[in-house]
mmCIF file of C-alpha atoms in Angstrom:
data_model
loop_
_atom_site.group_PDB
_atom_site.id
_atom_site.type_symbol
_atom_site.label_atom_id
_atom_site.label_comp_id
_atom_site.label_asym_id
_atom_site.label_seq_id
_atom_site.Cartn_x
_atom_site.Cartn_y
_atom_site.Cartn_z
ATOM 1 C CA MET A 247 -31.700 17.652 37.656
ATOM 2 C CA LYS A 248 -31.128 14.730 39.801
ATOM 3 C CA ILE A 249 -32.111 12.305 37.105
ATOM 4 C CA ALA A 250 -29.769 14.150 34.712
ATOM 5 C CA ILE A 251 -26.909 13.820 36.894
ATOM 6 C CA ILE A 252 -27.641 10.167 37.683
ATOM 7 C CA VAL A 253 -27.862 9.582 33.847
ATOM 8 C CA ALA A 254 -24.507 11.466 33.408
ATOM 9 C CA ILE A 255 -22.790 9.242 35.987
ATOM 10 C CA VAL A 256 -24.170 6.064 34.420
ATOM 11 C CA VAL A 257 -22.873 7.042 31.085
ATOM 12 C CA LEU A 258 -19.491 8.097 32.308
ATOM 13 C CA VAL A 259 -19.266 4.814 34.187
ATOM 14 C CA LEU A 260 -20.230 2.800 31.210
ATOM 15 C CA PHE A 261 -17.785 4.804 29.035
ATOM 16 C CA LEU A 262 -14.935 4.040 31.621
ATOM 17 C CA ILE A 263 -15.805 0.293 31.600
ATOM 18 C CA VAL A 264 -15.770 0.071 27.766
ATOM 19 C CA ALA A 265 -12.438 2.329 27.460
ATOM 20 C CA ILE A 266 -10.693 0.322 30.088
ATOM 21 C CA SER A 267 -11.650 -2.967 28.455
ATOM 22 C CA ILE A 268 -10.641 -1.972 25.058
ATOM 23 C CA SER A 269 -7.182 -0.485 26.098
ATOM 24 C CA SER A 270 -6.497 -3.314 28.421
ATOM 25 C CA ASN A 271 -7.518 -6.278 26.200
ATOM 26 C CA SER A 272 -7.340 -5.226 22.517
ATOM 27 C CA PHE A 273 -3.805 -6.563 21.863
ATOM 28 C CA MET A 274 -4.844 -9.837 23.470
ATOM 29 C CA LYS A 275 -7.840 -10.141 21.231
ATOM 30 C CA PHE A 276 -5.702 -9.365 18.143
ATOM 31 C CA LYS A 277 -3.062 -11.853 19.011
ATOM 32 C CA GLN A 278 -5.692 -14.490 19.526
ATOM 33 C CA ILE A 279 -7.188 -14.059 16.025
ATOM 34 C CA PHE A 280 -3.676 -13.635 14.636
ATOM 35 C CA GLU A 281 -2.548 -16.932 16.117
ATOM 36 C CA GLU A 282 -5.657 -18.686 15.014
ATOM 37 C CA TYR A 283 -4.880 -18.215 11.365
ATOM 38 C CA GLN A 284 -0.956 -18.202 11.726
ATOM 39 C CA ASN A 285 -0.767 -21.814 10.741
ATOM 40 C CA VAL A 286 -3.271 -21.476 7.870
ATOM 41 C CA LYS A 287 -1.357 -21.045 4.645
ATOM 42 C CA ASN A 288 -2.832 -18.536 2.159
ATOM 43 C CA SER A 289 -3.796 -19.830 -1.262
ATOM 44 C CA SER A 290 -1.247 -17.889 -3.078
ATOM 45 C CA TYR A 291 1.525 -19.524 -1.049
ATOM 46 C CA LEU A 292 3.311 -16.229 -1.066
ATOM 47 C CA THR A 293 5.450 -15.453 2.008
ATOM 48 C CA ALA A 294 5.217 -12.088 3.618
ATOM 49 C CA GLU A 295 8.504 -10.902 2.077
ATOM 50 C CA GLN A 296 7.492 -12.181 -1.365
ATOM 51 C CA PHE A 297 4.102 -10.246 -1.060
ATOM 52 C CA ALA A 298 6.025 -7.061 -0.039
ATOM 53 C CA GLU A 299 8.418 -7.372 -2.966
ATOM 54 C CA PHE A 300 5.448 -8.125 -5.433
ATOM 55 C CA VAL A 301 3.578 -4.912 -4.115
ATOM 56 C CA ARG A 302 6.860 -3.024 -4.287
ATOM 57 C CA ASP A 303 7.419 -3.871 -8.002
ATOM 58 C CA LYS A 304 3.795 -3.590 -9.064
ATOM 59 C CA LYS A 305 2.534 -0.581 -7.024
ATOM 60 C CA LEU A 306 5.476 1.239 -5.720
ATOM 61 C CA GLY A 307 7.787 1.603 -8.670
ATOM 62 C CA GLY A 308 10.320 -0.609 -7.079
ATOM 63 C CA ARG A 309 10.905 1.943 -4.304
ATOM 64 C CA LEU A 310 10.612 0.231 -0.938
ATOM 65 C CA GLY A 311 13.202 -1.007 1.481
ATOM 66 C CA ILE A 312 12.479 -4.431 3.210
ATOM 67 C CA VAL A 313 14.436 -5.134 6.424
ATOM 68 C CA SER A 314 13.665 -7.414 9.486
ATOM 69 C CA ARG A 315 14.226 -7.003 13.177
ATOM 70 C CA LYS A 316 13.859 -8.997 16.453
ATOM 71 C CA GLY A 317 10.523 -9.042 17.940
ATOM 72 C CA GLU A 318 7.249 -11.091 17.685
ATOM 73 C CA PHE A 319 4.993 -8.087 16.602
ATOM 74 C CA SER A 320 7.649 -5.500 15.522
ATOM 75 C CA ASP A 321 6.285 -5.148 12.008
ATOM 76 C CA ALA A 322 6.141 -1.542 11.051
ATOM 77 C CA TYR A 323 6.727 1.018 8.242
ATOM 78 C CA ASP A 324 9.237 3.624 8.522
ATOM 79 C CA TYR A 325 8.055 6.925 6.739
ATOM 80 C CA ALA A 326 11.369 8.620 6.738
ATOM 81 C CA SER A 327 13.403 5.984 4.973
ATOM 82 C CA ASN A 328 10.442 4.352 2.996
ATOM 83 C CA THR A 329 11.173 0.983 4.648
ATOM 84 C CA LEU A 330 9.028 -1.923 5.523
ATOM 85 C CA ILE A 331 10.144 -3.537 8.783
ATOM 86 C CA LEU A 332 9.191 -7.177 9.226
ATOM 87 C CA SER A 333 9.405 -8.809 12.692
ATOM 88 C CA GLU A 334 11.489 -11.724 13.298
ATOM 89 C CA ASN A 335 10.594 -14.898 11.189
ATOM 90 C CA ARG A 336 7.831 -12.878 9.288
ATOM 91 C CA GLY A 337 9.487 -12.743 6.006
ATOM 92 C CA GLY A 338 9.300 -16.510 5.412
ATOM 93 C CA ASP A 339 5.673 -16.841 6.795
ATOM 94 C CA ASN A 340 3.138 -17.689 4.296
ATOM 95 C CA SER A 341 0.161 -17.669 6.484
ATOM 96 C CA ILE A 342 -3.055 -15.616 6.094
ATOM 97 C CA SER A 343 -2.193 -13.789 9.288
ATOM 98 C CA ALA A 344 1.208 -12.669 7.904
ATOM 99 C CA LEU A 345 -0.240 -11.282 4.641
ATOM 100 C CA ALA A 346 -2.813 -9.359 6.690
ATOM 101 C CA VAL A 347 -0.384 -7.663 8.968
ATOM 102 C CA VAL A 348 2.014 -6.854 6.050
ATOM 103 C CA SER A 349 -0.803 -5.571 4.039
ATOM 104 C CA HIS A 350 -1.567 -2.964 6.677
ATOM 105 C CA GLU A 351 2.107 -1.811 6.525
ATOM 106 C CA LEU A 352 2.109 -1.622 2.869
ATOM 107 C CA GLY A 353 -0.910 0.457 3.093
ATOM 108 C CA HIS A 354 1.200 3.016 4.823
ATOM 109 C CA ALA A 355 3.618 2.797 1.935
ATOM 110 C CA LEU A 356 0.831 3.663 -0.433
ATOM 111 C CA GLN A 357 -0.139 6.552 1.748
ATOM 112 C CA ARG A 358 3.408 8.033 1.549
ATOM 113 C CA LYS A 359 3.263 7.676 -2.194
ATOM 114 C CA ALA A 360 0.000 9.301 -2.378
ATOM 115 C CA ASP A 361 1.193 12.116 -0.042
ATOM 116 C CA THR A 362 -2.320 13.396 1.007
ATOM 117 C CA LYS A 363 -2.740 16.563 3.082
ATOM 118 C CA LYS A 364 -4.131 14.539 6.001
ATOM 119 C CA PHE A 365 -1.237 12.057 5.847
ATOM 120 C CA ARG A 366 1.409 14.823 5.735
ATOM 121 C CA ARG A 367 -0.110 16.679 8.744
ATOM 122 C CA CYS A 368 -0.075 13.676 10.739
ATOM 123 C CA ILE A 369 3.470 12.775 10.055
ATOM 124 C CA LYS A 370 4.655 16.473 10.780
ATOM 125 C CA ILE A 371 3.452 16.436 14.219
ATOM 126 C CA ARG A 372 4.470 12.891 14.966
ATOM 127 C CA THR A 373 7.742 13.659 16.401
ATOM 128 C CA PHE A 374 6.556 16.603 18.432
ATOM 129 C CA VAL A 375 3.884 14.294 20.071
ATOM 130 C CA SER A 376 6.217 11.401 20.636
ATOM 131 C CA ILE A 377 8.476 13.731 22.643
ATOM 132 C CA GLY A 378 5.688 15.780 24.276
ATOM 133 C CA SER A 379 3.829 12.689 25.540
ATOM 134 C CA LYS A 380 6.955 11.827 27.675
ATOM 135 C CA LEU A 381 6.999 15.344 29.092
ATOM 136 C CA ILE A 382 3.340 15.808 30.055
ATOM 137 C CA THR A 383 3.448 14.137 33.507
ATOM 138 C CA PRO A 384 6.915 15.349 34.659
ATOM 139 C CA LEU A 385 5.807 19.000 33.582
ATOM 140 C CA PHE A 386 2.508 18.574 35.445
ATOM 141 C CA ILE A 387 4.211 17.341 38.560
ATOM 142 C CA ALA A 388 6.734 19.971 38.539
ATOM 143 C CA GLY A 389 3.965 22.627 37.918
ATOM 144 C CA ILE A 390 2.035 21.367 41.013
ATOM 145 C CA VAL A 391 5.185 21.481 43.284
ATOM 146 C CA CYS A 392 5.976 24.922 42.112
ATOM 147 C CA LEU A 393 2.355 26.059 43.087
ATOM 148 C CA PHE A 394 3.237 25.628 46.737
ATOM 149 C CA PHE A 395 5.782 28.544 46.512
ATOM 150 C CA GLU A 396 5.240 32.166 46.228
ATOM 151 C CA GLY A 397 6.341 34.810 43.819
ATOM 152 C CA ILE A 398 7.736 33.971 40.380
ATOM 153 C CA THR A 399 7.846 30.261 41.228
ATOM 154 C CA PHE A 400 4.050 30.168 41.587
ATOM 155 C CA TYR A 401 3.560 31.672 38.161
ATOM 156 C CA VAL A 402 6.025 29.266 36.614
ATOM 157 C CA GLY A 403 4.184 26.391 38.191
ATOM 158 C CA ALA A 404 0.822 27.578 36.707
ATOM 159 C CA ALA A 405 2.551 28.073 33.335
ATOM 160 C CA LEU A 406 3.889 24.414 33.592
ATOM 161 C CA CYS A 407 0.394 23.032 34.500
ATOM 162 C CA ALA A 408 -1.251 24.956 31.756
ATOM 163 C CA LEU A 409 1.502 23.695 29.320
ATOM 164 C CA SER A 410 0.950 20.100 30.246
ATOM 165 C CA VAL A 411 -2.803 20.310 29.872
ATOM 166 C CA VAL A 412 -2.360 21.882 26.320
ATOM 167 C CA MET A 413 0.051 19.127 25.340
ATOM 168 C CA PHE A 414 -2.351 16.390 26.671
ATOM 169 C CA PHE A 415 -5.143 17.692 24.443
ATOM 170 C CA VAL A 416 -2.826 17.998 21.544
ATOM 171 C CA LEU A 417 -1.787 14.376 22.060
ATOM 172 C CA LEU A 418 -5.407 13.339 22.110
ATOM 173 C CA ILE A 419 -6.156 15.187 18.808
ATOM 174 C CA TYR A 420 -3.117 13.668 17.095
ATOM 175 C CA LYS A 421 -4.108 10.181 18.321
ATOM 176 C CA SER A 422 -7.731 10.697 17.130
ATOM 177 C CA ARG A 423 -6.337 11.696 13.670
ATOM 178 C CA LEU A 424 -3.872 8.803 13.739
ATOM 179 C CA LEU A 425 -6.990 6.498 14.119
ATOM 180 C CA ALA A 426 -8.149 7.686 10.594
ATOM 181 C CA VAL A 427 -4.619 7.238 9.076
ATOM 182 C CA GLU A 428 -4.374 3.724 10.589
ATOM 183 C CA LYS A 429 -7.808 2.766 9.326
ATOM 184 C CA GLU A 430 -7.138 4.122 5.800
ATOM 185 C CA ALA A 431 -3.767 2.043 5.810
ATOM 186 C CA SER A 432 -5.815 -1.126 6.494
ATOM 187 C CA ASN A 433 -8.417 -0.337 3.874
ATOM 188 C CA LEU A 434 -5.397 0.265 1.259
ATOM 189 C CA GLY A 435 -3.874 -2.891 2.354
ATOM 190 C CA LEU A 436 -6.923 -4.873 1.848
ATOM 191 C CA GLN A 437 -7.579 -3.179 -1.396
ATOM 192 C CA LEU A 438 -4.192 -4.411 -2.502
ATOM 193 C CA LEU A 439 -4.958 -7.994 -1.736
ATOM 194 C CA GLU A 440 -8.302 -7.775 -3.549
ATOM 195 C CA ASP A 441 -6.744 -6.046 -6.573
ATOM 196 C CA LEU A 442 -3.890 -8.388 -6.970
ATOM 197 C CA ASP A 443 -6.244 -11.343 -6.622
ATOM 198 C CA LEU A 444 -4.032 -13.077 -4.150
ATOM 199 C CA LEU A 445 -6.575 -14.589 -1.873
ATOM 200 C CA GLU A 446 -9.896 -16.417 -1.836
ATOM 201 C CA GLU A 447 -13.006 -14.784 -0.894
ATOM 202 C CA ASP A 448 -13.064 -16.601 2.639
ATOM 203 C CA GLU A 449 -9.467 -15.582 3.111
ATOM 204 C CA ILE A 450 -10.331 -11.965 2.437
ATOM 205 C CA LYS A 451 -13.056 -12.239 5.292
ATOM 206 C CA ILE A 452 -10.302 -13.567 7.541
ATOM 207 C CA VAL A 453 -7.966 -10.629 6.718
ATOM 208 C CA LYS A 454 -10.725 -8.164 7.344
ATOM 209 C CA ALA A 455 -11.277 -9.665 10.811
ATOM 210 C CA ILE A 456 -7.585 -9.651 11.557
ATOM 211 C CA LEU A 457 -7.212 -6.011 10.462
ATOM 212 C CA ARG A 458 -10.307 -4.972 12.564
ATOM 213 C CA ALA A 459 -8.685 -6.540 15.569
ATOM 214 C CA ALA A 460 -5.561 -4.713 14.821
ATOM 215 C CA PHE A 461 -7.308 -1.448 14.468
ATOM 216 C CA MET A 462 -8.805 -1.803 17.953
ATOM 217 C CA THR A 463 -5.366 -1.819 19.435
ATOM 218 C CA TYR A 464 -5.037 1.716 18.001
ATOM 219 C CA VAL A 465 -8.395 2.577 19.541
ATOM 220 C CA GLY A 466 -7.159 1.183 22.858
ATOM 221 C CA ASP A 467 -4.005 3.292 22.699
ATOM 222 C CA PHE A 468 -6.160 6.309 22.215
ATOM 223 C CA PHE A 469 -8.296 5.508 25.305
ATOM 224 C CA ARG A 470 -5.078 4.606 27.306
ATOM 225 C CA ALA A 471 -3.802 8.264 26.375
ATOM 226 C CA MET A 472 -7.151 9.740 27.351
ATOM 227 C CA LEU A 473 -7.223 8.014 30.721
ATOM 228 C CA SER A 474 -3.448 7.979 31.509
ATOM 229 C CA TRP A 475 -3.910 10.456 34.397
ATOM 230 C CA THR A 476 -6.392 8.212 36.086
ATOM 231 C CA GLY A 477 -4.206 5.252 36.453
ATOM 232 C CA LEU A 478 -7.079 2.991 35.579
ATOM 233 C CA THR A 479 -5.560 1.585 32.363
ATOM 234 C CA ARG A 480 -2.780 -0.803 31.766
ATOM 235 C CA LYS A 481 -0.378 -0.699 28.875
ATOM 236 C CA SER A 482 -1.210 -3.061 26.037
ATOM 237 C CA ALA A 483 0.999 -3.611 22.960
ATOM 238 C CA LYS A 484 0.087 -2.699 19.402
ATOM 239 C CA PRO A 485 0.875 -4.803 16.356
#
C-alpha cells in the first residue's frame, strides 16, 4: 500500500512538472522556431495574403473575408463571419513561418466548409465556455463565503460551489475537444500546401515543426485550465 501511494505521488509530481513546463513555455518555444524561419523566404515567393487569396479561389469557392488587425500574433479565423484575420504586417510576409501560421487558420476555413458534426459541436459550446470560464472563480468564491452562513444562504453557497465545479469540468471537456479541432486544422493546412505544391520537401518539414510547436500552445492552454485553481501555472499566449 505504501509503495502504491509513493508511486502515485511520484506520478502526480512528474505530471505537474510536465504540465507546468508546457503551459508556461509552449508559446516561447513556438515563437523561437517561428522567428528562426521568419526571414527565410518560401520557394513560391507567395505572401501570406496571396496564399490566402489563392486558397480562397481554389478551395473555398471565393468565399472568405481577409482582413488585418494590430498585434504580432493575432492571426485567427472568425467562424461566424468566415473571415481570415491576419496580424499586423503578416499579409506582405512571404516567409515559411508566415505560410505555416496562415495555413493553420485556412484549415479552420476548410473545417467550416466541411461542417462536420465534431466541428459544429465544438463551435456551439464555444460562447458558453468563453463566458463560463470567466465566472468559475467568482462563483466558487461566492459559494464558499455563503457556506459560512446558515439557512437558505448555506444552500445557495453549496449550489454555487457545485455549479462552479460542473462548469470547470465542462471547460476541460471543451478544451480537450478543441485540441482535436486545432490538430485537424493544422493537418488540413499542411495538406493544402502539399496539394497545391507550393513548397519544397524541406520547407514542408519546417512547416510541420512550426505547426507542432503551435499545437503545443493549445496543449499548454489545456493544462493551464486544468491547473488554474492551483496557482502554479502562468499565462502564456497562443499563436
